[in-house]
Coordinates of C-alpha atoms in Angstrom, one line a residue:
M1496 CA 76.1 67.7 -135.5
S1497 CA 77.3 64.0 -135.7
V1498 CA 77.2 62.3 -132.3
P1499 CA 79.0 59.0 -131.9
L1500 CA 78.1 56.1 -129.5
F1501 CA 81.4 56.0 -128.2
A1502 CA 82.6 59.6 -127.3
T1503 CA 86.1 58.5 -126.3
A1504 CA 88.5 59.5 -129.3
P1505 CA 89.0 63.3 -127.9
A1506 CA 89.7 62.0 -124.6
L1507 CA 92.5 59.7 -125.8
R1508 CA 94.0 62.0 -128.5
P1509 CA 96.2 63.9 -126.1
L1510 CA 97.6 60.9 -124.6
L1511 CA 98.7 58.8 -127.6
D1512 CA 101.9 60.5 -128.2
E1513 CA 102.9 59.3 -124.6
V1514 CA 101.3 55.7 -125.2
A1515 CA 103.6 55.6 -128.4
E1516 CA 106.6 56.6 -126.5
R1517 CA 106.2 53.9 -123.9
Q1518 CA 105.3 50.9 -126.2
A1519 CA 108.5 52.4 -128.1
A1520 CA 110.5 51.6 -125.2
V1521 CA 108.8 47.9 -125.0
L1522 CA 109.8 47.4 -128.6
R1523 CA 113.7 48.5 -127.8
S1524 CA 113.5 46.4 -124.7
G1525 CA 112.9 43.1 -126.6
Q1526 CA 110.6 42.1 -123.2
Y1527 CA 107.2 41.5 -124.7
I1528 CA 105.5 39.0 -122.6
L1529 CA 105.0 39.0 -118.9
G1530 CA 107.8 41.6 -118.5
P1531 CA 108.2 44.9 -116.4
E1532 CA 105.3 46.8 -117.9
V1533 CA 103.0 43.9 -117.1
E1534 CA 104.3 43.5 -113.5
A1535 CA 103.9 47.4 -113.0
F1536 CA 100.4 47.5 -114.3
E1537 CA 99.3 44.5 -112.5
A1538 CA 100.4 46.7 -109.2
E1539 CA 99.1 50.0 -110.2
L1540 CA 95.7 48.4 -111.1
A1541 CA 95.3 46.6 -107.9
A1542 CA 96.0 49.6 -106.0
F1543 CA 93.7 51.4 -107.8
L1544 CA 91.2 48.8 -107.2
G1545 CA 91.8 48.2 -103.2
V1546 CA 93.0 44.5 -103.9
R1547 CA 96.1 42.5 -103.0
H1548 CA 96.3 41.0 -106.5
C1549 CA 96.0 41.4 -110.3
V1550 CA 96.8 38.9 -112.7
G1551 CA 97.0 40.0 -116.5
V1552 CA 95.6 37.8 -119.0
A1553 CA 94.8 37.7 -122.8
N1554 CA 91.3 39.0 -122.9
G1555 CA 88.3 39.3 -120.7
T1556 CA 86.9 35.8 -121.7
D1557 CA 89.9 33.9 -120.4
A1558 CA 89.7 36.1 -117.4
L1559 CA 86.4 34.5 -116.6
T1560 CA 87.4 31.1 -117.5
I1561 CA 90.8 31.1 -115.5
A1562 CA 89.1 33.0 -112.3
L1563 CA 86.4 30.2 -112.3
R1564 CA 89.0 27.4 -112.4
A1565 CA 90.9 29.2 -109.8
L1566 CA 87.8 29.5 -107.8
G1567 CA 87.3 25.4 -107.9
V1568 CA 84.4 25.5 -110.7
G1569 CA 84.9 22.3 -112.6
E1570 CA 82.9 19.5 -114.8
G1571 CA 79.4 19.2 -113.8
D1572 CA 79.2 22.4 -111.2
E1573 CA 76.5 24.5 -111.7
V1574 CA 77.2 28.6 -111.7
V1575 CA 74.4 31.0 -111.8
V1576 CA 74.4 33.7 -114.4
P1577 CA 72.2 36.5 -115.4
A1578 CA 70.6 35.9 -119.1
L1579 CA 70.8 39.7 -119.8
T1580 CA 74.7 39.8 -120.4
F1581 CA 77.6 39.3 -123.1
F1582 CA 77.7 35.8 -124.4
A1583 CA 81.2 35.3 -122.7
T1584 CA 80.0 35.2 -119.4
A1585 CA 78.4 32.0 -120.1
E1586 CA 80.8 30.7 -122.6
A1587 CA 83.4 30.7 -119.8
V1588 CA 81.3 28.7 -117.7
V1589 CA 80.7 26.1 -120.6
N1590 CA 84.4 26.2 -121.3
C1591 CA 85.1 25.0 -117.6
G1592 CA 82.9 22.2 -118.0
A1593 CA 80.5 23.5 -115.7
I1594 CA 76.6 24.4 -116.4
P1595 CA 75.3 27.8 -116.6
V1596 CA 72.2 28.4 -114.8
F1597 CA 70.4 31.4 -116.0
C1598 CA 68.5 33.9 -113.9
D1599 CA 66.4 36.6 -114.1
V1600 CA 67.4 40.4 -113.4
D1601 CA 66.0 43.2 -111.7
P1602 CA 63.5 45.0 -114.2
A1603 CA 64.8 48.5 -113.1
T1604 CA 68.6 47.9 -112.6
L1605 CA 69.0 45.2 -114.9
V1606 CA 71.4 43.4 -112.8
M1607 CA 71.3 40.0 -110.7
T1608 CA 70.0 40.4 -107.2
G1609 CA 69.7 38.0 -104.5
A1610 CA 66.2 37.5 -105.0
S1611 CA 66.7 36.6 -108.8
A1612 CA 69.5 34.3 -108.2
E1613 CA 68.2 32.4 -105.1
P1614 CA 65.5 30.4 -107.0
C1615 CA 68.6 29.1 -109.4
L1616 CA 70.3 27.3 -106.3
G1617 CA 70.7 23.7 -106.2
P1618 CA 72.7 21.1 -104.8
R1619 CA 75.3 21.5 -107.6
T1620 CA 75.4 25.2 -107.5
R1621 CA 79.3 26.3 -107.0
A1622 CA 79.3 29.6 -108.0
L1623 CA 77.4 33.1 -108.8
I1624 CA 78.7 35.4 -111.4
P1625 CA 76.9 39.0 -111.0
V1626 CA 77.4 41.3 -113.9
H1627 CA 77.8 45.0 -113.1
L1628 CA 76.1 45.4 -116.4
Y1629 CA 76.6 48.6 -118.4
G1630 CA 78.8 49.5 -115.4
N1631 CA 76.2 49.7 -112.8
P1632 CA 77.1 47.5 -109.8
A1633 CA 75.1 44.4 -108.7
P1634 CA 73.8 44.6 -105.1
M1635 CA 77.0 42.8 -103.9
D1636 CA 75.9 42.8 -100.0
E1637 CA 73.1 40.6 -100.6
L1638 CA 74.7 38.5 -103.1
R1639 CA 77.7 38.1 -100.7
A1640 CA 75.2 37.0 -98.0
L1641 CA 73.5 34.4 -100.4
A1642 CA 77.0 32.9 -101.4
S1643 CA 78.2 32.8 -97.9
A1644 CA 75.0 31.1 -96.8
H1645 CA 75.2 28.3 -99.4
G1646 CA 79.0 28.0 -99.5
L1647 CA 79.4 29.5 -103.0
A1648 CA 81.9 31.5 -104.6
L1649 CA 81.4 35.0 -105.8
L1650 CA 82.9 36.1 -109.0
E1651 CA 82.3 39.6 -110.4
D1652 CA 82.2 40.3 -114.1
A1653 CA 83.4 43.5 -114.0
A1654 CA 84.2 44.0 -117.8
Q1655 CA 82.1 46.9 -118.0
A1656 CA 82.6 48.4 -114.6
A1657 CA 86.3 49.8 -114.7
G1658 CA 85.7 52.7 -112.3
A1659 CA 82.2 51.9 -110.9
R1660 CA 81.9 51.6 -107.2
Y1661 CA 79.4 50.0 -104.6
G1662 CA 79.5 51.5 -101.0
D1663 CA 83.0 52.6 -100.2
K1664 CA 84.7 49.9 -102.5
M1665 CA 85.6 49.7 -106.1
A1666 CA 83.9 47.2 -108.3
G1667 CA 86.4 44.4 -108.7
A1668 CA 86.8 44.5 -105.1
L1669 CA 83.7 43.2 -103.7
G1670 CA 83.6 39.4 -104.6
D1671 CA 86.1 36.4 -104.0
A1672 CA 87.4 37.6 -107.5
A1673 CA 86.5 39.6 -110.4
T1674 CA 87.5 39.7 -113.8
F1675 CA 88.1 42.9 -116.3
S1676 CA 88.3 43.3 -120.1
F1677 CA 90.4 45.8 -121.8
F1678 CA 88.7 45.8 -125.2
P1679 CA 89.3 49.1 -126.8
S1680 CA 85.5 50.3 -126.2
K1681 CA 85.7 49.4 -122.5
N1682 CA 86.1 52.6 -120.2
L1683 CA 89.7 51.4 -119.5
G1684 CA 90.2 49.9 -123.0
G1685 CA 93.6 49.5 -124.5
F1686 CA 94.8 48.9 -127.9
G1687 CA 93.8 45.4 -128.8
D1688 CA 92.7 42.6 -126.2
G1689 CA 93.5 42.3 -122.8
G1690 CA 91.9 41.5 -119.5
A1691 CA 92.8 41.0 -116.0
I1692 CA 91.6 39.0 -112.7
A1693 CA 91.8 40.9 -109.4
T1694 CA 91.4 39.3 -105.8
D1695 CA 92.4 39.4 -102.2
D1696 CA 92.9 35.7 -102.2
D1697 CA 96.6 34.5 -102.1
E1698 CA 95.8 31.0 -103.3
V1699 CA 93.3 32.4 -106.2
A1700 CA 95.9 34.5 -107.7
K1701 CA 98.6 31.7 -107.4
L1702 CA 96.3 29.4 -109.3
A1703 CA 95.4 32.2 -111.8
R1704 CA 99.1 32.9 -112.6
R1705 CA 99.6 29.1 -113.0
L1706 CA 96.6 28.5 -115.5
R1707 CA 97.4 31.7 -117.6
F1708 CA 101.0 30.0 -118.4
H1709 CA 100.2 26.6 -119.4
G1710 CA 99.6 25.2 -115.9
S1711 CA 103.2 25.9 -115.0
D1712 CA 104.7 28.0 -112.0
D1713 CA 108.3 27.8 -113.2
R1714 CA 107.6 27.2 -117.1
Q1715 CA 109.2 23.9 -116.9
T1716 CA 106.9 21.8 -114.8
H1717 CA 103.3 21.9 -116.0
V1718 CA 100.9 20.6 -113.0
D1719 CA 97.6 21.9 -114.7
I1720 CA 96.2 21.7 -118.1
G1721 CA 96.1 25.6 -118.4
Y1722 CA 96.1 28.3 -121.4
N1723 CA 98.4 30.3 -123.3
S1724 CA 96.8 33.5 -121.7
R1725 CA 98.9 36.5 -121.1
L1726 CA 98.7 40.2 -121.0
D1727 CA 101.6 41.6 -123.3
D1728 CA 103.8 44.3 -122.3
L1729 CA 102.8 46.8 -125.3
Q1730 CA 99.2 46.6 -124.0
A1731 CA 100.3 47.0 -120.3
A1732 CA 102.3 50.1 -121.3
G1733 CA 99.7 51.7 -122.9
L1734 CA 97.2 50.7 -120.2
R1735 CA 99.5 52.2 -117.6
V1736 CA 99.4 55.6 -119.4
L1737 CA 95.3 55.5 -119.4
L1738 CA 94.8 54.4 -116.0
P1739 CA 95.6 57.6 -113.9
H1740 CA 92.9 59.3 -116.3
L1741 CA 90.0 56.8 -115.1
A1742 CA 88.6 58.2 -112.2
D1743 CA 88.4 61.7 -114.1
W1744 CA 86.9 60.0 -116.8
T1745 CA 84.3 58.3 -114.6
A1746 CA 83.4 61.7 -113.3
A1747 CA 82.9 62.8 -116.8
R1748 CA 80.5 60.0 -117.9
R1749 CA 78.5 60.5 -114.8
G1750 CA 78.2 64.0 -115.3
A1751 CA 76.9 63.2 -118.9
A1752 CA 74.5 60.8 -117.3
A1753 CA 73.1 63.6 -115.2
A1754 CA 73.0 66.2 -118.0
Y1755 CA 70.8 63.4 -119.9
E1756 CA 68.5 63.3 -116.8
A1757 CA 68.4 67.2 -116.7
T1758 CA 67.3 67.1 -120.1
G1759 CA 63.8 65.5 -119.5
L1760 CA 64.3 62.6 -121.3
G1761 CA 62.7 60.7 -118.8
D1762 CA 59.5 61.9 -119.9
Q1763 CA 59.7 59.8 -123.0
L1764 CA 62.0 57.0 -122.0
T1765 CA 62.8 54.7 -118.9
L1766 CA 66.4 56.1 -118.1
P1767 CA 69.0 53.9 -116.3
V1768 CA 68.5 53.2 -112.6
E1769 CA 71.7 53.0 -110.1
T1770 CA 71.7 50.0 -107.8
P1771 CA 71.5 51.3 -104.3
R1772 CA 75.0 52.2 -103.0
G1773 CA 75.9 51.8 -106.5
K1774 CA 77.6 54.5 -108.6
C1775 CA 77.4 53.2 -111.9
C1776 CA 80.2 54.2 -114.5
Y1777 CA 78.0 54.3 -117.3
H1778 CA 80.0 52.3 -119.6
L1779 CA 77.0 52.5 -121.9
Y1780 CA 74.1 54.7 -121.3
V1781 CA 71.1 52.3 -122.1
V1782 CA 67.4 53.8 -121.9
R1783 CA 64.1 51.6 -122.6
T1784 CA 61.2 52.1 -124.7
P1785 CA 58.5 50.0 -126.6
A1786 CA 59.2 51.5 -129.6
R1787 CA 63.0 50.9 -129.4
D1788 CA 63.5 49.9 -133.2
D1789 CA 61.5 53.0 -134.1
L1790 CA 63.7 55.2 -132.0
A1791 CA 66.6 53.3 -133.3
A1792 CA 65.9 54.3 -136.9
H1793 CA 65.2 57.6 -136.3
L1794 CA 68.7 58.3 -134.5
A1795 CA 70.5 56.7 -137.1
A1796 CA 68.7 59.1 -139.7
A1797 CA 69.3 62.1 -137.2
D1798 CA 73.4 61.1 -137.4
V1799 CA 73.1 60.2 -133.6
G1800 CA 75.0 57.0 -132.7
A1801 CA 72.6 54.4 -131.1
R1802 CA 72.7 50.5 -130.6
A1803 CA 70.4 47.7 -129.1
Y1804 CA 72.4 45.5 -126.8
Y1805 CA 71.7 41.7 -126.0
S1806 CA 68.2 41.6 -128.0
T1807 CA 68.8 37.9 -128.0
P1808 CA 69.5 37.3 -124.1
L1809 CA 71.9 34.4 -123.3
H1810 CA 69.0 31.6 -122.7
Q1811 CA 67.9 32.3 -126.6
Q1812 CA 71.4 32.0 -127.8
P1813 CA 71.4 29.1 -130.2
A1814 CA 74.5 27.7 -128.4
L1815 CA 73.0 27.9 -125.2
R1816 CA 69.5 26.7 -125.6
R1817 CA 70.3 23.6 -124.1
F1818 CA 70.8 25.4 -120.8
A1819 CA 67.6 27.3 -121.2
P1820 CA 65.4 27.4 -117.9
A1821 CA 61.7 25.9 -118.1
G1822 CA 59.9 29.0 -117.3
P1823 CA 60.4 32.7 -118.8
L1824 CA 62.7 35.5 -117.5
P1825 CA 60.3 38.3 -117.7
G1826 CA 62.9 41.0 -116.4
V1827 CA 65.6 39.9 -118.8
E1828 CA 63.2 39.7 -121.8
A1829 CA 61.3 42.8 -121.6
A1830 CA 65.0 44.6 -121.4
A1831 CA 66.5 42.7 -124.5
A1832 CA 63.2 43.9 -126.3
E1833 CA 63.2 47.5 -125.2
S1834 CA 66.9 48.5 -124.5
L1835 CA 68.8 51.0 -126.6
A1836 CA 72.2 52.7 -125.8
L1837 CA 72.6 56.1 -126.5
P1838 CA 75.9 57.9 -127.0
M1839 CA 78.4 58.1 -123.7
G1840 CA 81.8 58.9 -123.0
P1841 CA 84.4 60.9 -121.2
A1842 CA 84.2 63.5 -124.0
L1843 CA 80.5 63.6 -124.4
G1844 CA 79.7 67.5 -123.9
E1845 CA 76.5 69.2 -122.9
A1846 CA 76.1 70.4 -126.6
E1847 CA 76.3 66.8 -127.6
V1848 CA 73.7 65.7 -125.0
A1849 CA 71.3 68.6 -126.0
R1850 CA 71.7 67.3 -129.8
V1851 CA 70.8 63.6 -128.6
A1852 CA 67.7 64.8 -126.4
E1853 CA 66.5 66.9 -129.5
A1854 CA 66.7 64.1 -131.8
V1855 CA 64.9 61.7 -129.2
R1856 CA 62.1 64.5 -128.7
A1857 CA 61.7 64.6 -132.5
A1858 CA 61.2 60.7 -132.7
D1859 CA 57.8 61.4 -130.6
V1860 CA 58.1 57.7 -129.1
E1861 CA 55.4 56.3 -127.0
P1862 CA 56.4 57.1 -123.2
A1863 CA 58.0 54.7 -120.9
P1864 CA 55.2 52.2 -119.4
Q1865 CA 54.1 53.1 -116.0
S1866 CA 55.3 49.6 -114.6
H1867 CA 59.0 50.6 -115.3
A1868 CA 58.5 53.8 -113.3
Q1869 CA 57.3 51.9 -110.6
G1870 CA 60.4 49.8 -110.6
E1871 CA 62.6 53.0 -110.6
A1872 CA 61.2 54.1 -107.6
V1873 CA 61.7 50.8 -105.5
A1874 CA 65.2 50.2 -106.8
S1875 CA 65.7 53.6 -105.9
G1876 CA 64.8 53.0 -102.2
G1877 CA 61.8 55.5 -102.9

């Protein structure tokens, strides 16, 4: 039995006819850009997240860039970014004229914490960008306290976290603003590119709407140098069909994660650790082992999808080396060398989980180091 890395297609298939009908209606309407479907989706996503505003843009990278500018980040400012994340998180900082300052991550949860971010603060620091990596929320209470103490903007990179929760709030409702990606592989994935900015701040929302449309509020007078970055109505129409299913899909992903744990994989691998008070939405199910490459090769031979993510962390990427810190980032560098994503998705059933676990056991990889197990206990509050 083949097990794909992204177990999503069976969950989407029953909805495709409705998506096609909604998108056909858009084609007939002739309103393709910032029309009623975009307005409706923005309102529905804002309600789902529990925020006042949602601003649809062309993709998740533009969402980050526009949100940073709307929060007042500009030329020469410094922004603290975890070095274990997708390239776009730092790319957006540089595209704003600002400087990414790379911090380490917690060795168990793999996200920025107050302790990992604080040493990176300086007189030019303007913002923090905690990334809810693989759908696992960063510890936003302590990051909010740190940002407040130093007068910093707090921007959530929630590209992988649609459906995740922290405490009694959704990921995306925890900072001064948050950004989402609707790339097809995301938990709320569209049928092309798309992104959004979520915020409770009226002024941030107003600036984001202006910047996405060439720096203009009225389409005639341009008061900022902005972007041509708008979520189109075809994408919004499809996303409106999917959004009502996101909570159920998140529950299914969490069920699959629990099923993995029940197989006993933790005897061979370091399993994902949720942030205290967080409920991960498991965009990816990422395990760790020093024998990562051997395990990946074995799973490929067994027709089980698996992929290493962020093996070259941001501070080691050629385009970003000029921003690299003077010292090592041990949490980031260990995770980059050991992490492997196993199959995950709302359509991943118990039989598929058992098949993956069987393939992992057959690989007979080196057990997880004791240091990782200790980190899990600390991160879990045990």
